[in-house]
Short mmCIF file of C-alpha atoms in Angstrom, two decimals:
data_model
loop_
_atom_site.label_atom_id
_atom_site.label_comp_id
_atom_site.label_asym_id
_atom_site.label_seq_id
_atom_site.Cartn_x
_atom_site.Cartn_y
_atom_site.Cartn_z
CA MET A 1 -14.27 -21.69 21.87
CA LYS A 2 -13.96 -19.29 18.96
CA SER A 3 -10.80 -17.16 19.22
CA GLY A 4 -10.76 -13.39 18.98
CA THR A 5 -9.45 -11.55 15.94
CA LEU A 6 -6.12 -9.76 15.61
CA TYR A 7 -6.99 -6.41 13.99
CA LEU A 8 -4.17 -4.62 12.15
CA ILE A 9 -4.78 -0.93 12.79
CA PRO A 10 -3.05 1.74 10.67
CA SER A 11 -2.18 5.03 12.36
CA PRO A 12 -1.82 8.59 10.96
CA LEU A 13 1.45 9.49 9.20
CA ILE A 14 1.57 12.92 10.77
CA GLU A 15 1.57 14.12 14.36
CA ASP A 16 -1.56 16.20 13.89
CA LEU A 17 -4.15 13.77 15.26
CA THR A 18 -7.09 15.97 14.26
CA THR A 19 -6.66 14.39 10.82
CA SER A 20 -9.69 12.50 9.55
CA ILE A 21 -9.91 8.79 10.45
CA ASP A 22 -12.25 6.31 8.78
CA PRO A 23 -15.31 5.81 11.08
CA ALA A 24 -15.12 2.03 10.50
CA LEU A 25 -11.60 2.06 11.94
CA ILE A 26 -12.70 4.13 14.94
CA GLU A 27 -15.57 1.72 15.60
CA ILE A 28 -13.11 -1.19 15.78
CA ILE A 29 -10.67 0.72 18.02
CA HIS A 30 -13.57 1.43 20.37
CA SER A 31 -14.62 -2.22 20.48
CA LEU A 32 -11.18 -3.33 21.71
CA ARG A 33 -9.61 -3.26 25.19
CA VAL A 34 -6.22 -4.86 24.42
CA PHE A 35 -3.58 -3.39 22.12
CA VAL A 36 -0.12 -4.50 21.04
CA VAL A 37 1.78 -1.40 19.97
CA GLU A 38 5.17 -0.14 18.80
CA LYS A 39 5.29 2.73 21.29
CA SER A 40 2.92 2.90 24.22
CA LYS A 41 2.87 6.70 24.55
CA THR A 42 2.00 7.58 20.93
CA ALA A 43 -0.42 4.66 20.57
CA ARG A 44 -2.31 5.84 23.67
CA GLN A 45 -2.41 9.39 22.23
CA TYR A 46 -3.79 8.03 18.96
CA ILE A 47 -6.45 5.93 20.72
CA LYS A 48 -7.36 8.93 22.91
CA SER A 49 -7.76 11.16 19.82
CA THR A 50 -10.59 8.90 18.61
CA ILE A 51 -12.56 9.76 21.81
CA PRO A 52 -12.98 6.16 23.02
CA PRO A 53 -15.79 5.00 25.35
CA TYR A 54 -13.15 3.80 27.88
CA THR A 55 -10.49 5.44 30.03
CA GLN A 56 -6.75 4.84 29.52
CA GLN A 57 -6.78 2.81 32.76
CA GLU A 58 -9.38 0.41 31.36
CA ILE A 59 -7.21 -0.80 28.46
CA THR A 60 -4.15 -3.04 28.29
CA VAL A 61 -1.35 -1.70 26.07
CA VAL A 62 1.63 -4.02 25.51
CA GLU A 63 4.71 -2.89 23.61
CA LEU A 64 6.13 -4.95 20.76
CA ASN A 65 9.47 -6.46 21.51
CA LYS A 66 12.41 -6.95 19.17
CA HIS A 67 13.11 -10.27 20.79
CA GLY A 68 9.86 -11.89 19.68
CA VAL A 69 7.00 -13.12 21.82
CA THR A 70 7.67 -12.10 25.44
CA GLU A 71 5.77 -13.29 28.50
CA GLU A 72 3.55 -10.19 28.30
CA LEU A 73 2.80 -10.86 24.62
CA ASP A 74 2.16 -14.50 25.45
CA GLU A 75 -0.53 -13.30 27.86
CA VAL A 76 -2.11 -11.31 24.99
CA PHE A 77 -2.20 -14.41 22.80
CA LYS A 78 -3.88 -16.34 25.64
CA ARG A 79 -6.60 -13.67 25.70
CA LEU A 80 -6.93 -13.91 21.91
CA LYS A 81 -7.40 -17.69 22.20
CA LYS A 82 -10.05 -17.02 24.87
CA SER A 83 -12.15 -15.10 22.31
CA GLU A 84 -10.96 -11.56 23.12
CA SER A 85 -9.97 -9.46 20.08
CA VAL A 86 -6.76 -7.42 20.03
CA GLY A 87 -5.52 -4.42 18.01
CA LEU A 88 -1.98 -4.17 16.61
CA ILE A 89 -0.77 -0.59 16.10
CA SER A 90 2.59 0.65 14.81
CA GLU A 91 3.99 4.18 14.57
CA ALA A 92 2.82 6.20 11.56
CA GLY A 93 1.37 3.82 9.00
CA CYS A 94 0.47 0.17 8.59
CA PRO A 95 1.73 -2.44 11.08
CA GLY A 96 4.15 -4.83 9.42
CA VAL A 97 4.82 -2.66 6.36
CA ALA A 98 8.18 -0.87 6.75
CA ASP A 99 7.24 -1.08 10.42
CA PRO A 100 7.35 -3.77 13.14
CA GLY A 101 4.46 -6.17 13.70
CA ALA A 102 4.91 -8.94 11.13
CA ASP A 103 6.22 -11.38 13.79
CA ILE A 104 3.03 -10.95 15.81
CA VAL A 105 0.88 -11.55 12.73
CA ALA A 106 2.89 -14.66 11.80
CA HIS A 107 2.51 -15.97 15.37
CA ALA A 108 -1.26 -15.40 15.18
CA HIS A 109 -1.40 -17.44 11.95
CA ASN A 110 0.58 -20.25 13.61
CA LEU A 111 -1.99 -20.35 16.41
CA GLY A 112 -4.93 -20.27 13.98
CA ILE A 113 -6.06 -16.83 15.17
CA PRO A 114 -7.97 -14.84 12.48
CA VAL A 115 -6.17 -11.73 11.27
CA ARG A 116 -8.02 -8.74 9.79
CA PRO A 117 -6.07 -5.93 8.09
CA LEU A 118 -7.75 -2.51 8.15
CA ILE A 119 -7.58 0.33 5.64
CA GLY A 120 -5.29 3.26 6.39
CA PRO A 121 -2.31 5.32 5.28
CA SER A 122 0.95 3.86 3.98
CA SER A 123 3.59 6.33 2.84
CA ILE A 124 5.00 3.73 0.42
CA LEU A 125 1.66 3.20 -1.33
CA LEU A 126 0.80 6.92 -1.41
CA ALA A 127 4.25 7.70 -2.84
CA LEU A 128 3.87 5.03 -5.52
CA MET A 129 0.43 6.37 -6.55
CA ALA A 130 1.76 9.92 -6.63
CA SER A 131 4.95 9.13 -8.56
CA GLY A 132 3.23 8.35 -11.86
CA MET A 133 5.65 5.42 -12.16
CA ASN A 134 4.79 1.80 -12.96
CA GLY A 135 2.43 0.43 -10.29
CA GLN A 136 1.97 -2.89 -12.11
CA LYS A 137 5.43 -3.98 -10.91
CA PHE A 138 7.34 -2.47 -8.04
CA CYS A 139 9.86 -3.31 -5.38
CA PHE A 140 10.34 -1.82 -1.90
CA HIS A 141 13.90 -2.12 -0.56
CA GLY A 142 13.69 -0.48 2.88
CA TYR A 143 16.99 1.31 3.59
CA LEU A 144 19.87 1.42 1.10
CA PRO A 145 23.57 1.48 2.12
CA GLN A 146 24.74 4.62 3.97
CA ASP A 147 28.22 4.81 2.49
CA ARG A 148 28.20 7.11 -0.57
CA THR A 149 30.14 4.77 -2.85
CA ALA A 150 28.10 1.72 -1.86
CA LEU A 151 24.89 3.76 -2.22
CA ALA A 152 25.79 4.95 -5.74
CA LYS A 153 26.56 1.37 -6.72
CA GLU A 154 23.27 0.09 -5.30
CA LEU A 155 21.30 2.85 -7.06
CA GLN A 156 22.87 1.79 -10.36
CA ARG A 157 21.91 -1.83 -9.64
CA LEU A 158 18.31 -0.74 -8.95
CA GLU A 159 18.31 1.20 -12.24
CA MET A 160 19.35 -1.94 -14.11
CA GLU A 161 16.74 -4.08 -12.31
CA SER A 162 14.14 -1.43 -13.13
CA ILE A 163 14.94 -1.73 -16.85
CA LYS A 164 15.16 -5.53 -16.77
CA PHE A 165 11.86 -6.12 -14.91
CA LYS A 166 10.06 -2.84 -15.77
CA GLN A 167 9.88 -2.28 -12.01
CA THR A 168 9.51 0.88 -9.99
CA GLN A 169 12.14 0.87 -7.24
CA ILE A 170 11.14 2.33 -3.86
CA TRP A 171 13.21 3.01 -0.74
CA ILE A 172 13.36 5.15 2.38
CA GLU A 173 16.06 6.94 4.33
CA THR A 174 16.56 8.06 7.91
CA PRO A 175 15.09 11.60 7.69
CA TYR A 176 18.27 13.40 8.78
CA ARG A 177 20.11 11.91 5.79
CA ASN A 178 17.49 12.88 3.17
CA ASN A 179 19.48 15.76 1.66
CA GLN A 180 22.51 13.53 1.20
CA MET A 181 20.33 10.82 -0.38
CA LYS A 182 18.91 13.32 -2.89
CA GLU A 183 22.40 14.57 -3.72
CA VAL A 184 23.84 11.07 -4.34
CA CYS A 185 20.78 10.11 -6.43
CA LEU A 186 21.05 13.16 -8.68
CA ALA A 187 24.80 12.60 -9.07
CA SER A 188 24.70 8.87 -9.81
CA LEU A 189 21.43 8.12 -11.65
CA LYS A 190 21.17 8.40 -15.45
CA GLN A 191 19.80 11.71 -16.81
CA ASN A 192 16.85 9.90 -18.39
CA THR A 193 15.84 7.90 -15.29
CA ARG A 194 12.63 9.07 -13.62
CA PHE A 195 13.18 10.01 -9.98
CA CYS A 196 10.60 10.99 -7.39
CA ILE A 197 10.69 12.22 -3.80
CA ALA A 198 7.43 12.26 -1.85
CA ALA A 199 7.88 14.09 1.46
CA ASP A 200 5.60 14.79 4.39
CA LEU A 201 2.78 12.76 2.82
CA THR A 202 -0.79 13.57 4.00
CA ALA A 203 0.49 16.74 5.77
CA THR A 204 -0.78 20.12 4.60
CA ASP A 205 2.71 20.93 3.35
CA GLU A 206 3.13 17.60 1.52
CA LYS A 207 5.77 17.91 -1.23
CA ILE A 208 6.00 15.61 -4.24
CA PHE A 209 8.25 16.02 -7.24
CA SER A 210 8.58 13.44 -10.00
CA GLY A 211 10.57 13.89 -13.20
CA ARG A 212 13.62 12.80 -15.18
CA VAL A 213 16.92 13.25 -13.33
CA GLY A 214 17.89 15.78 -16.03
CA ASP A 215 14.88 17.91 -15.08
CA TRP A 216 15.78 18.04 -11.39
CA THR A 217 17.73 20.96 -10.01
CA LYS A 218 19.44 20.95 -6.63
CA ASP A 219 16.92 23.36 -5.10
CA LYS A 220 13.91 21.30 -6.27
CA MET A 221 11.86 20.18 -3.23
CA GLY A 222 13.93 22.50 -1.03
CA GLU A 223 15.01 21.41 2.43
CA LEU A 224 14.31 17.75 3.25
CA HIS A 225 16.25 17.53 6.50
CA LYS A 226 14.29 15.51 9.10
CA ILE A 227 11.14 15.40 6.90
CA PRO A 228 9.83 11.83 6.37
CA ALA A 229 10.31 11.01 2.69
CA VAL A 230 9.95 8.15 0.24
CA PHE A 231 12.27 7.84 -2.79
CA LEU A 232 11.38 6.19 -6.11
CA LEU A 233 12.99 5.58 -9.47
CA GLN A 234 12.03 4.09 -12.79
CA ALA A 235 14.65 3.66 -15.47
CA MET B 1 -2.73 31.39 -12.60
CA LYS B 2 -2.42 28.61 -10.02
CA SER B 3 -3.33 25.23 -11.53
CA GLY B 4 -5.82 22.86 -9.98
CA THR B 5 -4.78 19.66 -8.20
CA LEU B 6 -5.03 16.13 -9.54
CA TYR B 7 -6.51 14.10 -6.66
CA LEU B 8 -5.86 10.34 -6.70
CA ILE B 9 -9.03 8.81 -5.28
CA PRO B 10 -9.10 5.19 -4.07
CA SER B 11 -12.33 3.25 -4.48
CA PRO B 12 -13.81 0.33 -2.47
CA LEU B 13 -12.51 -3.18 -3.20
CA ILE B 14 -15.95 -4.73 -2.96
CA GLU B 15 -19.20 -4.08 -4.78
CA ASP B 16 -21.07 -3.31 -1.59
CA LEU B 17 -20.91 0.48 -1.63
CA THR B 18 -22.48 0.85 1.80
CA THR B 19 -18.96 0.19 3.09
CA SER B 20 -17.50 2.98 5.21
CA ILE B 21 -15.52 5.68 3.37
CA ASP B 22 -13.22 8.18 5.05
CA PRO B 23 -15.11 11.51 5.47
CA ALA B 24 -12.01 13.43 4.26
CA LEU B 25 -12.17 11.48 0.99
CA ILE B 26 -15.91 12.16 0.60
CA GLU B 27 -15.31 15.87 1.19
CA ILE B 28 -12.82 15.97 -1.68
CA ILE B 29 -15.10 13.97 -4.03
CA HIS B 30 -17.86 16.48 -3.28
CA SER B 31 -15.61 19.45 -4.05
CA LEU B 32 -14.84 18.17 -7.57
CA ARG B 33 -16.86 18.34 -10.81
CA VAL B 34 -14.42 16.64 -13.20
CA PHE B 35 -13.29 13.01 -12.95
CA VAL B 36 -10.97 10.84 -15.02
CA VAL B 37 -11.99 7.23 -14.42
CA GLU B 38 -11.28 3.65 -15.47
CA LYS B 39 -14.96 2.81 -16.06
CA SER B 40 -17.61 5.49 -16.24
CA LYS B 41 -20.51 3.35 -14.96
CA THR B 42 -18.89 2.06 -11.75
CA ALA B 43 -17.17 5.38 -11.02
CA ARG B 44 -20.53 7.18 -11.26
CA GLN B 45 -22.07 4.56 -8.92
CA TYR B 46 -19.24 5.10 -6.44
CA ILE B 47 -19.59 8.90 -6.57
CA LYS B 48 -23.37 8.57 -6.21
CA SER B 49 -22.97 6.33 -3.13
CA THR B 50 -21.23 9.22 -1.32
CA ILE B 51 -24.45 11.32 -1.69
CA PRO B 52 -22.83 14.24 -3.56
CA PRO B 53 -24.23 17.79 -3.60
CA TYR B 54 -24.48 17.63 -7.43
CA THR B 55 -26.45 15.60 -9.98
CA GLN B 56 -24.80 13.15 -12.38
CA GLN B 57 -25.53 15.63 -15.20
CA GLU B 58 -23.53 18.34 -13.47
CA ILE B 59 -20.23 16.44 -13.55
CA THR B 60 -17.81 15.58 -16.36
CA VAL B 61 -16.61 11.97 -16.32
CA VAL B 62 -13.91 11.04 -18.85
CA GLU B 63 -12.70 7.46 -19.27
CA LEU B 64 -8.99 6.60 -19.19
CA ASN B 65 -7.67 5.45 -22.50
CA LYS B 66 -5.06 2.78 -23.16
CA HIS B 67 -3.66 4.91 -25.94
CA GLY B 68 -2.53 7.72 -23.68
CA VAL B 69 -3.77 11.29 -23.58
CA THR B 70 -6.76 11.60 -25.94
CA GLU B 71 -8.40 14.85 -27.06
CA GLU B 72 -10.97 14.46 -24.26
CA LEU B 73 -8.22 13.99 -21.68
CA ASP B 74 -6.34 16.91 -23.15
CA GLU B 75 -9.43 19.02 -22.44
CA VAL B 76 -9.29 17.83 -18.79
CA PHE B 77 -5.67 18.92 -18.53
CA LYS B 78 -6.60 22.35 -19.92
CA ARG B 79 -9.17 22.68 -17.14
CA LEU B 80 -6.53 21.60 -14.60
CA LYS B 81 -4.17 24.30 -15.90
CA LYS B 82 -7.06 26.80 -15.55
CA SER B 83 -7.18 26.13 -11.78
CA GLU B 84 -9.94 23.49 -11.76
CA SER B 85 -9.16 20.36 -9.68
CA VAL B 86 -9.80 16.87 -11.03
CA GLY B 87 -10.26 13.42 -9.43
CA LEU B 88 -8.66 10.26 -10.82
CA ILE B 89 -10.56 7.05 -9.94
CA SER B 90 -9.77 3.44 -10.91
CA GLU B 91 -11.77 0.26 -10.34
CA ALA B 92 -11.45 -1.27 -6.88
CA GLY B 93 -8.40 0.19 -5.19
CA CYS B 94 -5.77 2.86 -5.71
CA PRO B 95 -5.31 4.50 -9.13
CA GLY B 96 -1.96 3.59 -10.62
CA VAL B 97 -1.26 0.64 -8.30
CA ALA B 98 -1.99 -2.65 -10.12
CA ASP B 99 -4.53 -0.45 -11.90
CA PRO B 100 -4.42 2.11 -14.72
CA GLY B 101 -3.80 5.80 -14.04
CA ALA B 102 -0.01 6.16 -13.79
CA ASP B 103 0.22 7.73 -17.29
CA ILE B 104 -2.18 10.48 -16.27
CA VAL B 105 -0.19 11.17 -13.10
CA ALA B 106 3.10 11.27 -15.05
CA HIS B 107 1.53 13.68 -17.55
CA ALA B 108 0.37 15.93 -14.69
CA HIS B 109 3.95 16.02 -13.32
CA ASN B 110 5.26 16.93 -16.78
CA LEU B 111 2.85 19.88 -16.87
CA GLY B 112 3.74 20.96 -13.32
CA ILE B 113 0.26 20.16 -12.00
CA PRO B 114 0.22 19.28 -8.26
CA VAL B 115 -0.74 15.68 -7.50
CA ARG B 116 -2.29 14.62 -4.20
CA PRO B 117 -2.68 10.91 -3.33
CA LEU B 118 -5.51 10.08 -0.95
CA ILE B 119 -5.80 7.30 1.63
CA GLY B 120 -7.83 4.22 0.74
CA PRO B 121 -7.82 0.46 0.23
CA SER B 122 -5.16 -1.45 -1.70
CA SER B 123 -5.51 -5.22 -1.80
CA ILE B 124 -1.73 -5.58 -2.20
CA LEU B 125 -0.98 -3.58 0.94
CA LEU B 126 -3.74 -5.24 2.99
CA ALA B 127 -2.52 -8.68 1.90
CA LEU B 128 1.07 -7.84 2.84
CA MET B 129 0.01 -6.61 6.31
CA ALA B 130 -2.12 -9.71 6.82
CA SER B 131 0.47 -12.22 5.61
CA GLY B 132 2.84 -11.82 8.57
CA MET B 133 5.67 -11.88 6.02
CA ASN B 134 8.54 -9.40 5.69
CA GLY B 135 7.16 -5.91 5.07
CA GLN B 136 10.62 -4.29 5.27
CA LYS B 137 11.40 -5.60 1.78
CA PHE B 138 8.84 -6.77 -0.77
CA CYS B 139 8.25 -7.00 -4.47
CA PHE B 140 4.98 -6.91 -6.43
CA HIS B 141 5.12 -8.72 -9.78
CA GLY B 142 1.61 -8.25 -11.20
CA TYR B 143 0.64 -11.37 -13.18
CA LEU B 144 2.92 -14.42 -13.48
CA PRO B 145 3.06 -16.67 -16.59
CA GLN B 146 -0.12 -18.66 -17.34
CA ASP B 147 1.55 -21.79 -18.65
CA ARG B 148 1.99 -24.33 -15.82
CA THR B 149 5.62 -25.17 -16.57
CA ALA B 150 6.61 -21.53 -17.01
CA LEU B 151 4.67 -20.63 -13.84
CA ALA B 152 6.40 -23.32 -11.75
CA LYS B 153 9.77 -22.09 -13.01
CA GLU B 154 8.94 -18.47 -12.21
CA LEU B 155 7.72 -19.42 -8.70
CA GLN B 156 11.04 -21.14 -8.06
CA ARG B 157 12.88 -18.03 -9.27
CA LEU B 158 10.80 -15.88 -6.87
CA GLU B 159 11.64 -18.30 -4.04
CA MET B 160 15.35 -17.86 -4.76
CA GLU B 161 15.05 -14.06 -4.97
CA SER B 162 13.13 -14.13 -1.69
CA ILE B 163 16.01 -15.92 0.03
CA LYS B 164 18.70 -13.78 -1.62
CA PHE B 165 17.11 -10.40 -0.82
CA LYS B 166 14.94 -11.41 2.21
CA GLN B 167 11.97 -10.18 0.14
CA THR B 168 8.30 -11.05 0.31
CA GLN B 169 7.08 -11.82 -3.21
CA ILE B 170 3.56 -10.71 -4.12
CA TRP B 171 1.48 -11.39 -7.23
CA ILE B 172 -2.10 -11.56 -8.50
CA GLU B 173 -4.03 -13.81 -10.86
CA THR B 174 -7.11 -13.46 -13.06
CA PRO B 175 -9.80 -14.62 -10.57
CA TYR B 176 -11.06 -17.52 -12.70
CA ARG B 177 -7.57 -19.08 -12.62
CA ASN B 178 -7.09 -18.80 -8.82
CA ASN B 179 -7.64 -22.51 -8.10
CA GLN B 180 -5.05 -23.49 -10.69
CA MET B 181 -2.60 -20.93 -9.25
CA LYS B 182 -3.02 -22.40 -5.74
CA GLU B 183 -2.50 -25.91 -7.08
CA VAL B 184 0.70 -25.07 -8.99
CA CYS B 185 2.06 -23.13 -5.98
CA LEU B 186 1.48 -26.02 -3.56
CA ALA B 187 3.02 -28.46 -6.05
CA SER B 188 6.12 -26.45 -6.93
CA LEU B 189 7.11 -24.41 -3.85
CA LYS B 190 9.41 -25.84 -1.16
CA GLN B 191 7.67 -27.37 1.89
CA ASN B 192 9.31 -24.81 4.18
CA THR B 193 8.39 -21.73 2.12
CA ARG B 194 5.70 -19.53 3.64
CA PHE B 195 2.73 -19.09 1.34
CA CYS B 196 -0.31 -16.86 1.80
CA ILE B 197 -3.55 -16.30 -0.08
CA ALA B 198 -5.65 -13.29 0.88
CA ALA B 199 -9.05 -13.43 -0.83
CA ASP B 200 -12.06 -11.11 -0.89
CA LEU B 201 -10.24 -8.52 1.21
CA THR B 202 -12.44 -6.05 3.17
CA ALA B 203 -15.54 -8.17 2.41
CA THR B 204 -17.44 -9.74 5.31
CA ASP B 205 -16.35 -13.18 4.08
CA GLU B 206 -12.69 -12.16 3.67
CA LYS B 207 -10.44 -15.25 3.75
CA ILE B 208 -6.74 -15.18 4.65
CA PHE B 209 -4.48 -18.16 5.19
CA SER B 210 -0.74 -17.90 5.74
CA GLY B 211 1.54 -20.79 6.61
CA ARG B 212 4.35 -23.05 5.42
CA VAL B 213 3.58 -24.95 2.20
CA GLY B 214 3.83 -28.19 4.23
CA ASP B 215 0.98 -26.96 6.47
CA TRP B 216 -1.37 -26.28 3.54
CA THR B 217 -3.89 -28.86 2.49
CA LYS B 218 -5.77 -28.75 -0.79
CA ASP B 219 -9.08 -27.85 0.85
CA LYS B 220 -7.51 -24.94 2.81
CA MET B 221 -9.27 -21.67 1.82
CA GLY B 222 -11.89 -23.68 -0.08
CA GLU B 223 -13.19 -22.45 -3.43
CA LEU B 224 -11.33 -19.46 -4.88
CA HIS B 225 -12.89 -19.46 -8.34
CA LYS B 226 -13.67 -15.88 -9.44
CA ILE B 227 -12.86 -14.43 -5.98
CA PRO B 228 -10.30 -11.56 -6.13
CA ALA B 229 -7.14 -12.82 -4.42
CA VAL B 230 -3.56 -11.79 -3.71
CA PHE B 231 -0.76 -14.40 -3.47
CA LEU B 232 2.40 -14.05 -1.39
CA LEU B 233 5.47 -16.10 -0.57
CA GLN B 234 8.51 -15.79 1.63
CA ALA B 235 11.23 -18.42 1.42
#
């Protein structure tokens, strides 16, 4: 028997679900009845916003688990093996990229289940495009240290790596610490290093500023508290 | 006067332009009359495939230049400053990501022109999602050395970096050297290292294989000659 396909389904970066979604993506969402998701509530809202041909009661939605493949997930993989296709959805963006889901994809590969990634928003990729920095070589580091001294030290290491490998360095921060991150960056990076913050990407009030540290002023970008943001540097 | 916006417009990864494109993206393409592009011919074909409300004679299409901002591009920036918006399009994917365009974006930032990145396909991002490897930390290296000995050495360095920083390592190859790249990878990477090739992404005959080097056989994935592919490892 031919197994089903594990579709990797990106979701909107912003809460406004009236945002445009690729019709090809909607068609696939509508063809599926089983979903593995990061959060059941928001995934169901997202699916509902596409006006599916099924009711919420007619679909199976299983939450991802930090502890790997649970009994419930094992059941999903059995259905995949029995030729039923499944959608993997994470919160705001692409499953498995700065988001959970990679374990499920790896497990599918181990079982020989075909995996198909679908086109959609990634704040990291959009930020890189928008930064004007080197997109031929780049590195995403996830979260940097919280402690100010350790953070300043790590930023200086990233600056050196950026020079050595001509790499753009990319990272994120928990949104309620964004202002502090900006402050430590402007205080510890070299004046000539290019620094970019891309906030609230794809939203109508998206804010992007990219320039040398020396050209930044403290009020540039304004308030970043609790606004999802991506940080980039190129030295 | 409020300046126009520089829109960063992704283009399909495959030649088949009947592929679905996000309606929001089409709407923006149709609102523009000036484009800066990697290759005039394919960009015009792409624009035409969206059934625009203008003829090809009614739009200005300026090619990107390796030597920076030419007189023709300077003219485009003057129009941007005079409130006209412009679209930046590269070949197959996102402008500025493993593709030209970053210089133009950086120049726009220097002039205070707003930049807006749009959602679309990136083979690097799709490959990372599909690999099942760590998407919390990853590094894209562009092209690795061509020489077999230098390549094997560099692959071993990437393996070590992958362990040290828990990073997924991503790179590309000129399509006519794909088979040789696969061969050198399978011969020089550790048996336990995870290795993925994602080829012909978004095409109907997309091929993705991800597994430990020890689980690969030479015939896995079949012929890769001249097929666009992304390579990934996690050690």
